[in-house]
Coordinates of C-alpha atoms in Angstrom, one line a residue:
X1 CA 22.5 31.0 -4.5
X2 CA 19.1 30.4 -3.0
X3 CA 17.5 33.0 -5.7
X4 CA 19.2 31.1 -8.6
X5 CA 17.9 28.0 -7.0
X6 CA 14.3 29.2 -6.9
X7 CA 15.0 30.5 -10.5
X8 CA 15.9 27.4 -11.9
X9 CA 13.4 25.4 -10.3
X10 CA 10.4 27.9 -11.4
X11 CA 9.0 26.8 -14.5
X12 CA 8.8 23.3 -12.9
X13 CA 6.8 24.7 -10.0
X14 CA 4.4 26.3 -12.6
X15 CA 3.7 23.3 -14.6
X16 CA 3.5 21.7 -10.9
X17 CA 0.7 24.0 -10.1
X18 CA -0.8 23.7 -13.7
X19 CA -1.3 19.5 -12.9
X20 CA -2.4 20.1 -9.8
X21 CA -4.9 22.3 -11.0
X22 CA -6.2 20.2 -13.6
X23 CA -5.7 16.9 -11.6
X24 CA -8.3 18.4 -9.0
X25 CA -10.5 19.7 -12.1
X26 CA -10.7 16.4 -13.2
X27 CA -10.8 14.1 -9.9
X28 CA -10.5 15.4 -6.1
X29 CA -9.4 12.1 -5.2
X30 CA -5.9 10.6 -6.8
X31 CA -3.1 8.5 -6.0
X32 CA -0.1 9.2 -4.5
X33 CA 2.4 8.9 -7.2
X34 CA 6.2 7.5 -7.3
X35 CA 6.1 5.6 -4.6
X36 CA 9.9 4.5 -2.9
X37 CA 11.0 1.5 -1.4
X38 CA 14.0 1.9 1.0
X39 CA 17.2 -0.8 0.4
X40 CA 16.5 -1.7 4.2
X41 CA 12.9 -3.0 3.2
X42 CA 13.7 -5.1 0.6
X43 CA 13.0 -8.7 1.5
X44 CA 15.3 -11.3 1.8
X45 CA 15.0 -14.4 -0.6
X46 CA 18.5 -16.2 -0.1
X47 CA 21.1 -15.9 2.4
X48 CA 24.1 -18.4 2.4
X49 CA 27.7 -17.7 2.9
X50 CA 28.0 -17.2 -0.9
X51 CA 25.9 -14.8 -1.7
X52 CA 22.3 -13.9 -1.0
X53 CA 18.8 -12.6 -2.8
X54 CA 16.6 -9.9 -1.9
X55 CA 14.1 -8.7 -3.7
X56 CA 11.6 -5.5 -3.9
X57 CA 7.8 -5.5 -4.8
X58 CA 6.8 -1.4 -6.1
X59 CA 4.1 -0.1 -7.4
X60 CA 3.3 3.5 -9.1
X61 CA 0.1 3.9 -7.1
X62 CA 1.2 2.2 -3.9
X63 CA -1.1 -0.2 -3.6
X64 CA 0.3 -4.2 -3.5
X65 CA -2.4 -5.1 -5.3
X66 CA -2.6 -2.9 -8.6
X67 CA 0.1 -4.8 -10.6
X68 CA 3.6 -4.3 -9.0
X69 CA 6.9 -4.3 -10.5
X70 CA 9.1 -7.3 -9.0
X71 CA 12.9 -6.7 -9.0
X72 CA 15.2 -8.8 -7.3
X73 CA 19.2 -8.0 -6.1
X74 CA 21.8 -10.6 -6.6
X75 CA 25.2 -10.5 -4.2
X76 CA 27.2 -13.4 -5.1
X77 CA 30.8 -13.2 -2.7
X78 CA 33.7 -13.8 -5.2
X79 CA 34.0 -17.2 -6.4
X80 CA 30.4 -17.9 -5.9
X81 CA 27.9 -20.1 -7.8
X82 CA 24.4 -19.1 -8.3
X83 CA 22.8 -22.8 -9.1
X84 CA 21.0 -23.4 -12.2
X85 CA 17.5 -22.3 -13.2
X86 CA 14.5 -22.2 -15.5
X87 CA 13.0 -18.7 -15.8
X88 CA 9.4 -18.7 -16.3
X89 CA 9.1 -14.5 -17.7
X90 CA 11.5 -12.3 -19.1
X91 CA 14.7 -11.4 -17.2
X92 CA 16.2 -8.0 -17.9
X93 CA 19.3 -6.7 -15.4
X94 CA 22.3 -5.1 -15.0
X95 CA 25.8 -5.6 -13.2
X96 CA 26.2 -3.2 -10.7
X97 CA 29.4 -4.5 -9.3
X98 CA 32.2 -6.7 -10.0
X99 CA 32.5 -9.5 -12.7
X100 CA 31.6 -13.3 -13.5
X101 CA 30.2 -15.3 -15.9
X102 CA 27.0 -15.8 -17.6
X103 CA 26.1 -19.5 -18.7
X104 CA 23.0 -21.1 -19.9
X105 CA 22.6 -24.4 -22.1
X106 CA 21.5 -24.1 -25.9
X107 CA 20.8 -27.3 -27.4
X108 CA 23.9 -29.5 -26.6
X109 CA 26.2 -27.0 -25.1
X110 CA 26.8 -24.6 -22.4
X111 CA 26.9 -21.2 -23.6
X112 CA 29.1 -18.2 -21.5
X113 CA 28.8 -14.8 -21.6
X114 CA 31.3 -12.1 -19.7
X115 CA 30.0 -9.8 -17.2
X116 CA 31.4 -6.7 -15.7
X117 CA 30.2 -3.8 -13.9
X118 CA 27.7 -1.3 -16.2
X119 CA 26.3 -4.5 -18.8
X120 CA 23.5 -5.2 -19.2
X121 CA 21.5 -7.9 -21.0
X122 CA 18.3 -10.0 -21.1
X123 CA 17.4 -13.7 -20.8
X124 CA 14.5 -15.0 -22.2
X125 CA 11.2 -17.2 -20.6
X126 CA 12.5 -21.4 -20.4
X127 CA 16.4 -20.4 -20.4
X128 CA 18.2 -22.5 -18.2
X129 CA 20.7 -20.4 -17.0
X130 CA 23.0 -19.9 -13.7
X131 CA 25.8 -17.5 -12.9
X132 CA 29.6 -17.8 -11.3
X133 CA 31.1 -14.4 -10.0
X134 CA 34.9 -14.0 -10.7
X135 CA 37.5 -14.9 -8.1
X136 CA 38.6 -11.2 -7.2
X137 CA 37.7 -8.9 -3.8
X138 CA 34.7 -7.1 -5.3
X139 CA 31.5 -8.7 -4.9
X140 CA 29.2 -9.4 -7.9
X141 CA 26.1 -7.5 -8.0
X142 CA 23.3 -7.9 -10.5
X143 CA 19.9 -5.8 -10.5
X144 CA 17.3 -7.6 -12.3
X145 CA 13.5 -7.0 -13.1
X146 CA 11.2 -9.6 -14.0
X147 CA 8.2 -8.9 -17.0
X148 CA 5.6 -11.4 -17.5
X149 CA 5.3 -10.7 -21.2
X150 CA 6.3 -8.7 -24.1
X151 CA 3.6 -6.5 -23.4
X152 CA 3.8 -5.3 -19.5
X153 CA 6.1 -6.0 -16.3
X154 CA 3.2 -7.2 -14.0
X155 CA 3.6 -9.8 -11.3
X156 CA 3.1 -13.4 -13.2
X157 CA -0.5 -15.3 -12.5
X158 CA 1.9 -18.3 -12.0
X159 CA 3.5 -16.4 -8.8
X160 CA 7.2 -17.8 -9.4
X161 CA 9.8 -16.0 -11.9
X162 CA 11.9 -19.3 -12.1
X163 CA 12.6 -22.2 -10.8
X164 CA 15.1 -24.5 -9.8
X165 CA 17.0 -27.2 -12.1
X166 CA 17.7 -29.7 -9.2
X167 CA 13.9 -29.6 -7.9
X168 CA 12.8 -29.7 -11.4
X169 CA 15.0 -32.8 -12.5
X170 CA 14.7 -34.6 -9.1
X171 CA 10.9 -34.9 -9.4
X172 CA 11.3 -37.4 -12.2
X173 CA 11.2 -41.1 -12.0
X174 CA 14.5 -42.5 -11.4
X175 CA 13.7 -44.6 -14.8
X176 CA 13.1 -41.4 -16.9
X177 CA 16.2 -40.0 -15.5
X178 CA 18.4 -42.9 -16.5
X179 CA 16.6 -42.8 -19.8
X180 CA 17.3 -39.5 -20.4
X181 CA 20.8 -39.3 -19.5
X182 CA 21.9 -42.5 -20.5
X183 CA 23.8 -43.7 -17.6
X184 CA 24.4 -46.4 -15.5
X185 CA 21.7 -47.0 -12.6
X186 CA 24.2 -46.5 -9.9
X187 CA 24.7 -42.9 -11.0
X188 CA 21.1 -41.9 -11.3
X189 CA 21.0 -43.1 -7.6
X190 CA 23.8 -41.5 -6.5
X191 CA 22.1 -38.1 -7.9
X192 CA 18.7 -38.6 -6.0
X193 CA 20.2 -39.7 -2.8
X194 CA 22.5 -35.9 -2.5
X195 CA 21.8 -33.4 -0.2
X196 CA 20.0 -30.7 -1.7
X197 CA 21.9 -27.4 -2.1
X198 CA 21.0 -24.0 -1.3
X199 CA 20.6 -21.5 -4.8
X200 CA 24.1 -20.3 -3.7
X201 CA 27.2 -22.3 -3.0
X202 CA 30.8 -22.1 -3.8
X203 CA 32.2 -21.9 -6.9
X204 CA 33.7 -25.1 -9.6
X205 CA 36.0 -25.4 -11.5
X206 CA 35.1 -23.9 -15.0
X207 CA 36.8 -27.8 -17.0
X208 CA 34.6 -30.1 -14.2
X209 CA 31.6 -31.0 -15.5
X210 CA 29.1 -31.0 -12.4
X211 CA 26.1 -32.3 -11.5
X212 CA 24.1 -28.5 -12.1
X213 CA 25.6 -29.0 -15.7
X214 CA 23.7 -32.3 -16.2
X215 CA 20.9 -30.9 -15.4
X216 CA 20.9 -28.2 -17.4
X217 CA 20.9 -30.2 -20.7
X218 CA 18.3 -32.2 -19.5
X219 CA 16.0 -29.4 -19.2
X220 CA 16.8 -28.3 -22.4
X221 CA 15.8 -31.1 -23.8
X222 CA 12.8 -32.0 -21.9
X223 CA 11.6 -28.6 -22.9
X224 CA 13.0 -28.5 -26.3
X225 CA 15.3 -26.3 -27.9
X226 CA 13.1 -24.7 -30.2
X227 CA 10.4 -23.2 -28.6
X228 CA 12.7 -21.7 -25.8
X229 CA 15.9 -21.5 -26.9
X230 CA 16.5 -17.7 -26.8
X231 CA 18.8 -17.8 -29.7
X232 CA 18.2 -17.8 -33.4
X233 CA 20.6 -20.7 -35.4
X234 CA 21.9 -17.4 -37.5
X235 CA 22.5 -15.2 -35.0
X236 CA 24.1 -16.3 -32.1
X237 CA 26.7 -14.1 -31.7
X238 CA 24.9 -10.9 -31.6
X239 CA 22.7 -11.8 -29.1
X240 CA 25.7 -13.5 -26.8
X241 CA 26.6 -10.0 -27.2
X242 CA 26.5 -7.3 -23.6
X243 CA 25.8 -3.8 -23.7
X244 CA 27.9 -2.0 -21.4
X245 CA 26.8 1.5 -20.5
X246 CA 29.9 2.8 -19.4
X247 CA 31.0 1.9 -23.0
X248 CA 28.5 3.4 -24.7
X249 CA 28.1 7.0 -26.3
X250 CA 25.5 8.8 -24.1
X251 CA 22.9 10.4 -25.2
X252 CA 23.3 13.2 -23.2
X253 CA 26.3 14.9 -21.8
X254 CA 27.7 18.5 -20.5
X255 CA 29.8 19.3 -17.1
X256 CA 26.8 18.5 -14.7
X257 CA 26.3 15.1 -15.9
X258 CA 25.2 12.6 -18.6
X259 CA 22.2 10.3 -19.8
X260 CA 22.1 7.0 -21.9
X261 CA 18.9 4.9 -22.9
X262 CA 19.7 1.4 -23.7
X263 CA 16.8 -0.3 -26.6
X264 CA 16.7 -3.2 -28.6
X265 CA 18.8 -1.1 -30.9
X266 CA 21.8 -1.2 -29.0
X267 CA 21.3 -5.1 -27.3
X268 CA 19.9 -7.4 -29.3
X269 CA 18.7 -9.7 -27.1
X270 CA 15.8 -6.8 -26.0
X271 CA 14.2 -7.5 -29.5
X272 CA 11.0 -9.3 -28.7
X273 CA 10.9 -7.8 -24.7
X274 CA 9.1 -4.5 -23.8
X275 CA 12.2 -3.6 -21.3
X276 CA 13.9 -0.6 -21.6
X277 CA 17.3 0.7 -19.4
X278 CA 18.6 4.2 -18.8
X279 CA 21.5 5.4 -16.4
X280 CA 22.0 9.0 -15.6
X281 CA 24.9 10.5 -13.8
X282 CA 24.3 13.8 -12.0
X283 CA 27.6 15.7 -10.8
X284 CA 27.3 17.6 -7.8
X285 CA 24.4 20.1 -7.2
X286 CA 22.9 19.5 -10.7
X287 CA 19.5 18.0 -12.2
X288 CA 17.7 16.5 -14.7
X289 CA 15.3 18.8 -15.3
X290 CA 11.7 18.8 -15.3
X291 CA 10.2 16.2 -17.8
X292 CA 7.5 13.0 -18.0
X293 CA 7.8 10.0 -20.1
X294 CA 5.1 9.8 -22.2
X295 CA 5.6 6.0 -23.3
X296 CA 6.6 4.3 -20.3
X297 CA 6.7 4.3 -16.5
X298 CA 10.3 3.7 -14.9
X299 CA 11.3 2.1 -12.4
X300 CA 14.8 3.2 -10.8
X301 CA 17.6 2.2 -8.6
X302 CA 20.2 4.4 -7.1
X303 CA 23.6 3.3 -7.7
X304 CA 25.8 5.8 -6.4
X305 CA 25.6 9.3 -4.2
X306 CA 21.8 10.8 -2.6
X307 CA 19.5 13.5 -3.8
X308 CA 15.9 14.6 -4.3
X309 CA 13.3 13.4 -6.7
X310 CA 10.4 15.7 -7.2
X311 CA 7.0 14.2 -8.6
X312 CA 4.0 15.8 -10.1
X313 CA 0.6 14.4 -10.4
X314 CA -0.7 14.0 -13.9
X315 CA -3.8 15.2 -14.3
X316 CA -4.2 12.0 -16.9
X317 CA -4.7 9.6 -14.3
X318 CA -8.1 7.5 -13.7
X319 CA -7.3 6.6 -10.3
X320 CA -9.2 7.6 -7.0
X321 CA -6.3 9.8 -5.2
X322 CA -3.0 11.9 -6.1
X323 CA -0.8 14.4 -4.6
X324 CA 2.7 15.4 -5.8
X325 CA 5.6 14.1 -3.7
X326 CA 9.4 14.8 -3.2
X327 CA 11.7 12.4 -1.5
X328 CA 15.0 11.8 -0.6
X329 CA 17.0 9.0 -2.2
X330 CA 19.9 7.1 -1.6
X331 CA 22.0 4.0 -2.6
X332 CA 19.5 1.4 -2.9
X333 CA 16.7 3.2 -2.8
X334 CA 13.9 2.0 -5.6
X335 CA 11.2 4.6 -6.9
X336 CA 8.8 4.0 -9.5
X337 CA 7.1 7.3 -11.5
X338 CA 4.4 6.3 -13.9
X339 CA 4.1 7.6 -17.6
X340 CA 3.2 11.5 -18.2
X341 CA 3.5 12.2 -14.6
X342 CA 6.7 15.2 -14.6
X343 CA 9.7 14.4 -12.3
X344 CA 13.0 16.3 -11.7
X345 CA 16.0 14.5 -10.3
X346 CA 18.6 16.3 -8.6
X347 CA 22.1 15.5 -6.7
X348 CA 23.2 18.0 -3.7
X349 CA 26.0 19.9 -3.5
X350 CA 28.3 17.8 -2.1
X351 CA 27.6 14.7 -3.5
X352 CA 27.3 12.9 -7.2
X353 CA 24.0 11.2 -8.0
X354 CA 23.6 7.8 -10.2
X355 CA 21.0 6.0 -10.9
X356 CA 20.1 3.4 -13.6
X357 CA 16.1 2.4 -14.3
X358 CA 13.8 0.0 -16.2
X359 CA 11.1 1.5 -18.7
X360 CA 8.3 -0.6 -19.8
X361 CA 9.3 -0.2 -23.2
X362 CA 11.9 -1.0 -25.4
X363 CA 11.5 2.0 -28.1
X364 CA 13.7 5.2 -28.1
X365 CA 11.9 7.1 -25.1
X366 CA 12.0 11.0 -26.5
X367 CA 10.9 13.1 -22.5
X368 CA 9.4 16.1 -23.0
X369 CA 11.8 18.4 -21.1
X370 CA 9.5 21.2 -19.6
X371 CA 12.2 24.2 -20.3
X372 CA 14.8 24.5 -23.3
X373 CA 14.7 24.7 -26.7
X374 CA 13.2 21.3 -26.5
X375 CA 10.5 22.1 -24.5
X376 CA 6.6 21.0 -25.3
X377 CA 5.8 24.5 -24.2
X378 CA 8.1 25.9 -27.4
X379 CA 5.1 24.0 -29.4
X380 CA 2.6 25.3 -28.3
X381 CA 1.0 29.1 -29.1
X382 CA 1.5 32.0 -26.5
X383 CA -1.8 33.1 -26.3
X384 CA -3.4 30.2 -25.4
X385 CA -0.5 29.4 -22.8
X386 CA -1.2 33.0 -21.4
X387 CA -5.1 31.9 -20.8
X388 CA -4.2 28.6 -19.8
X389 CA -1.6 30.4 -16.8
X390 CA -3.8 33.8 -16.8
X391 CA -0.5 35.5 -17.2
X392 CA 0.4 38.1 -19.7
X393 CA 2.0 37.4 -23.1
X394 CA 5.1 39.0 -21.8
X395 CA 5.5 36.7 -19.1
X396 CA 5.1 33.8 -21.5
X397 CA 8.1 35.4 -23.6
X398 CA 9.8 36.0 -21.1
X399 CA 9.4 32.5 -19.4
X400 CA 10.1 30.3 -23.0
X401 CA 12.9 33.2 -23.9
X402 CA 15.9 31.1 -25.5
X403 CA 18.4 29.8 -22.9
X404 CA 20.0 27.1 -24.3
X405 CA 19.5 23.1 -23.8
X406 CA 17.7 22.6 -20.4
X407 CA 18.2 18.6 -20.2
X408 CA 20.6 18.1 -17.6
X409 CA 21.7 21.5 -16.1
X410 CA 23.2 23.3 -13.0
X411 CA 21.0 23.7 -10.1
X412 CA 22.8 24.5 -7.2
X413 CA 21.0 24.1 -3.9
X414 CA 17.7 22.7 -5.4
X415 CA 17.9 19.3 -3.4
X416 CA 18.4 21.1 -0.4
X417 CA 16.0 23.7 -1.4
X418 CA 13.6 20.4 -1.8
X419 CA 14.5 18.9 1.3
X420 CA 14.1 22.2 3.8
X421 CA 10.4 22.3 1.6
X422 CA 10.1 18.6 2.6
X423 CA 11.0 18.9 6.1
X424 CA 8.8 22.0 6.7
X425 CA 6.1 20.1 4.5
X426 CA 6.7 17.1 6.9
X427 CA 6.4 19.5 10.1
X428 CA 3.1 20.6 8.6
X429 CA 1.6 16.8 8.1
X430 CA 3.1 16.3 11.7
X431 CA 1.3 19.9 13.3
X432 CA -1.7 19.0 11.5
X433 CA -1.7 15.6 12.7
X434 CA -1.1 16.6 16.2
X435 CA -3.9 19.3 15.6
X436 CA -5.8 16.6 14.3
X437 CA -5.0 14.1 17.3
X438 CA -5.9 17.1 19.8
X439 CA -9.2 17.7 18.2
X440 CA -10.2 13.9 18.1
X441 CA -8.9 14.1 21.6
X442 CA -11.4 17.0 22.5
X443 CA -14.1 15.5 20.2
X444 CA -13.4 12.4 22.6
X445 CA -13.5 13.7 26.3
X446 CA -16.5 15.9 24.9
X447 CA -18.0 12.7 23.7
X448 CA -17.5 11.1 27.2
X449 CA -18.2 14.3 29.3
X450 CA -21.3 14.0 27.5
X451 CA -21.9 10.1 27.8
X452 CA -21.3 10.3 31.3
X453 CA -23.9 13.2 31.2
X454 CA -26.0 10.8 29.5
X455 CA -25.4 8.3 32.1
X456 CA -26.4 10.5 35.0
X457 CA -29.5 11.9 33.9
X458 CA -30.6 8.5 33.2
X459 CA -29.1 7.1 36.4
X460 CA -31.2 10.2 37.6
X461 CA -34.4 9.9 36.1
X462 CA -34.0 5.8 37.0
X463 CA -33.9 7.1 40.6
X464 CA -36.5 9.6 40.3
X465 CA -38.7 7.1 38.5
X466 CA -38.0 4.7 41.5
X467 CA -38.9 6.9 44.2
X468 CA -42.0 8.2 42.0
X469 CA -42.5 4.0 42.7
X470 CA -42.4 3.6 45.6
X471 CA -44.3 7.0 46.5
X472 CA -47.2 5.8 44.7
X473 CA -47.0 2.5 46.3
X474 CA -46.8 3.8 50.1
X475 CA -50.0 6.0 48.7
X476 CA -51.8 2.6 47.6
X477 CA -50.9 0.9 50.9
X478 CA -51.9 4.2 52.6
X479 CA -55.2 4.4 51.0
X480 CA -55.9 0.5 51.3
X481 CA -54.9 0.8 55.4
X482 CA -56.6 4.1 55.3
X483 CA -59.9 1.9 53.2
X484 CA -59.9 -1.0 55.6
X485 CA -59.9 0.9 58.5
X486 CA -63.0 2.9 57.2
X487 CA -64.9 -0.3 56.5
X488 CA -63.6 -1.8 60.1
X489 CA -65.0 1.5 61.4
X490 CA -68.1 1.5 59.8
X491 CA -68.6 -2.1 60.5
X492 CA -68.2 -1.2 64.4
X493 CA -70.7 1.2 63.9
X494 CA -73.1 -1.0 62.4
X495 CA -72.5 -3.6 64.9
X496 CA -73.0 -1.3 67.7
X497 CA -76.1 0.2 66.5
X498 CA -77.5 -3.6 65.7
X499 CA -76.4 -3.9 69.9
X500 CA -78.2 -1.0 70.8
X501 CA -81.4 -1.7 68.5
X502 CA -81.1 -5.4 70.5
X503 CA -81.3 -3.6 73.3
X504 CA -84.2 -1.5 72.9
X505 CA -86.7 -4.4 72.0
X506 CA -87.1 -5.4 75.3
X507 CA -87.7 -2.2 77.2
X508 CA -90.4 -1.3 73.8
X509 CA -91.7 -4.5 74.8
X510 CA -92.8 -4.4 78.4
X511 CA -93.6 -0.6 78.0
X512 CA -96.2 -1.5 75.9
X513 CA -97.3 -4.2 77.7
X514 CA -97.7 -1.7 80.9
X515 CA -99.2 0.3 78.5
X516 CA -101.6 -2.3 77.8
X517 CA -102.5 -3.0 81.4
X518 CA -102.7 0.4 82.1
X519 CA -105.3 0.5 79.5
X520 CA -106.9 -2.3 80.5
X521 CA -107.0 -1.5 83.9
X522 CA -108.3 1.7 83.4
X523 CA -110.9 0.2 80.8
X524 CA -112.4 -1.9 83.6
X525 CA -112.6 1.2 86.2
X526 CA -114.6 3.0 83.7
X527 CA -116.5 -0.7 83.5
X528 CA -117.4 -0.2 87.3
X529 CA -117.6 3.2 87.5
X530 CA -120.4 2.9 84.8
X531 CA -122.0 0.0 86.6
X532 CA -122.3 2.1 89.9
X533 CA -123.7 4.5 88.1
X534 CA -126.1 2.7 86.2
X535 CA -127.0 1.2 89.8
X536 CA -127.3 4.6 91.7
X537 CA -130.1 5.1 89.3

């Protein structure tokens, strides 16, 4: 069962690697592709006792900021009222669940439409519309997108899809309101001094004509009927008209499942939007093979069951980052996969999978199925797919060999045989992130192993430069002690030798005065001795 699985799912995994090969040729960095948004994240709008509104912001790169889709989910709880409204872009959705009762105003009457699980159908910008659920056990469910223009789904620059009739009518003067509907004063005031009412309440009485009623054909005429009446005078009834795509012929259909695309072709009212639907039913362990939409990107919603989608990166794409992703879906669950990027849907063995979508276009979308007789591959010559794979001509043969349509087929075991890939995928990403965490950790300690290093070699050389300070400064005290006591010595010195010379000019003095005597008195006994002399002769 495994082999067959891996079988089956083999020319997908080839054109896989084929994108991915040119998608890194062409750009190492791309964006993550079909992103998902769980039914637990959808954010809540309304929530009475009624009914409530959630609603779901996705885009195909997933960033918030490059042009999301905006859907919004309405629950009404049987006999339920959703209150009248002015829509400011195109409304496109489908009844999930249940039944009620479509109503807008056209000119100078209210207008109804049936609803019941699997219709669909569109409402046009400035259509005043609201909607009552039937009085029965099963809730009413509608799944609505929201396109600014004929020409793309992106968010509207005015940041509100519609608005409501009581606000709108209730910022008048109480003058103009009287003027417009013609009524007594006593009434208008009445009307402005109500409690306002939440978007959902509890359900009227289909003969009472209400308030929300009123206000309706105001609107329609302060707006005019013209210019946003979403009816032409001469054909009304066709586009009053549902589609219902349990009633319709399907496109597709064998023993593993069925397709149908809703366009203008088959519901009127799409003529003039650029909104496509599709539903496809998967029975147990089958799949929609292995195909891109090369007009439109889709936006789905599971209705029913759980499986696998499987995403491939287009090698097309001008943004900055892509990988191919699988994911597991459920009811609820909203994924978006942009045009020419190949997906495969597929239901596990044990469960069914539904799931409706919105394409941004309302022309017959022909996929390119990667296998079958259908295939783009068929088109193409052998030879240049051999170089292109760097196979052999016999493998190509052998690969594109004629087995039959290859649109919605068996495939027992490929969810699972996506989700064990996933999950050991996912235990990869969570090894490598622990790997990843571990060597930033180790990068980290080594970083403040190394700061602290840092720290105490400079707290270190600090230290060593301080005691190099204060070294040198016990040297300069040493040598200036060392320097004064020198000059104290030598000025004892010179003081005692100044003593001593003091004392030795005394002793020079009377020595030479005895000296002197000496001489003198020797000079005069020479005197005498001469005189004697001189007398003896």
């Amino acid at each position: 069962m495994l082999k067959k699985a891996v079988l089956l799912l083999l020319p997908f995994l080839i054109l896989s690697l084929f994108f991915l090969i040119n998608a890194t040729a062409l750009n190492e960095n791309v964006p993550i592709v079909g992103p998902m948004v769980k039914k637990d994240q959808r954010k809540s709008l309304v929530s009475t006792d009624y009914g409530q509104i959630s609603a779901v912001d996705i885009s195909t790169d997933g960033e918030r900021g490059s042009y999301p889709y905006h859907l919004q989910f309405i629950k009404l709880e049987p006999d339920a009222l959703f209150l009248p409204v002015v829509l400011h872009v195109d409304m496109v959705f489908y009844v999930h669940t249940g039944s009620g009762r479509l109503s807008w105003a056209d000119e100078d009457e209210t207008r109804h439409v049936k609803l019941r699980k699997g219709d669909v159908y569109r409402l046009e910008p400035g259509t005043v519309f609201f909607v009552q659920s039937d009085f029965q056990r099963q809730k009413l469910r509608i799944n609505a997108i929201f396109a600014n223009s004929a020409d793309d789904l992106h968010e509207p620059s005015i940041g509100a899809y519609y608005s409501s009739i009581h606000d709108l009518v209730l910022g008048f003067d109480k003058r103009i309101l009287q003027a417009a509907f013609k009524v007594p004063v006593e009434v208008i005031e009445a009307i402005t001094n109500g409690t306002k009412q939440p978007a959902i309440v509890h359900g009227v009485p289909k003969k009472e004509r209400t308030f929300w009623e009123w206000e309706a054909q105001l609107m329609k005429r302060i707006l005019g009927s013209k210019g946003y009446s979403m009816f032409d005078v001469n054909n009304k009834k066709k586009k009053t008209k549902t589609f219902n795509m349990f009633s319709g012929k399907p496109d597709f259909e064998n023993c593993n499942g069925w397709s149908l695309t809703v366009t203008k072709k088959d519901l009127n009212a799409l003529k003039g939007s650029n909104i496509g639907l599709f539903m496809v039913n998967l029975t147990k362990g089958s799949m929609l093979g292995p195909h891109w939409n090369p007009m439109a990107t889709e936006v789905m919603i599971v209705l029913q069951g759980q499986g696998m989608v499987r995403v491939v990166c287009s090698s097309t794409m001008k943004e900055s980052k892509c990988r191919n992703r699988r994911f597991r879906v459920e009811e609820g669950d909203v994924f978006a996969v942009p045009r020419f990027h190949p997906m495969a849907q597929m239901a596990f063995n044990n469960e069914s999978l539904v799931f409706m979508g919105f394409s941004t276009t309302t022309k017959k979308n022909q996929h390119q199925f990667l296998a079958g007789k259908s295939s783009v591959l068929q088109t193409l010559d052998k030879h240049v797919l051999a170089a292109s794979f760097n196979v052999t001509n016999t493998t190509i043969d052998q690969l594109l060999a004629p087995r039959g349509e290859s649109i919605i087929l068996d495939c027992t075991s490929c969810a699972e045989e996506e989700e064990w890939i996933m999950g050991e995928e996912e235990k990869k990403r969570e090894e490598e992130e622990e790997s990843r965490k571990r060597e930033e950790e180790a990068s980290r300690r080594e970083e403040e192993e190394a700061r602290k290093r840092g720290e105490q070699t400079q707290q270190e050389e600090a230290q060593n430069d301080e005691e190099e300070e204060q070294r040198q400064r016990q040297q300069e005290v040493e040598a200036r002690r060392q320097e004064k006591e020198a000059t104290r010595r030598e000025q004892a010195a010179a003081a005692k030798r100044e003593e001593q010379e003091r004392e030795k000019r005394p002793e020079a003095v009377n020595n030479r005065s005895k000296k002197r005597k000496k001489l003198e008195k020797k000079s005069v006994g020479l005197a005498v001795a001469a005189r004697e002399r001189e007398e003896e002769f």
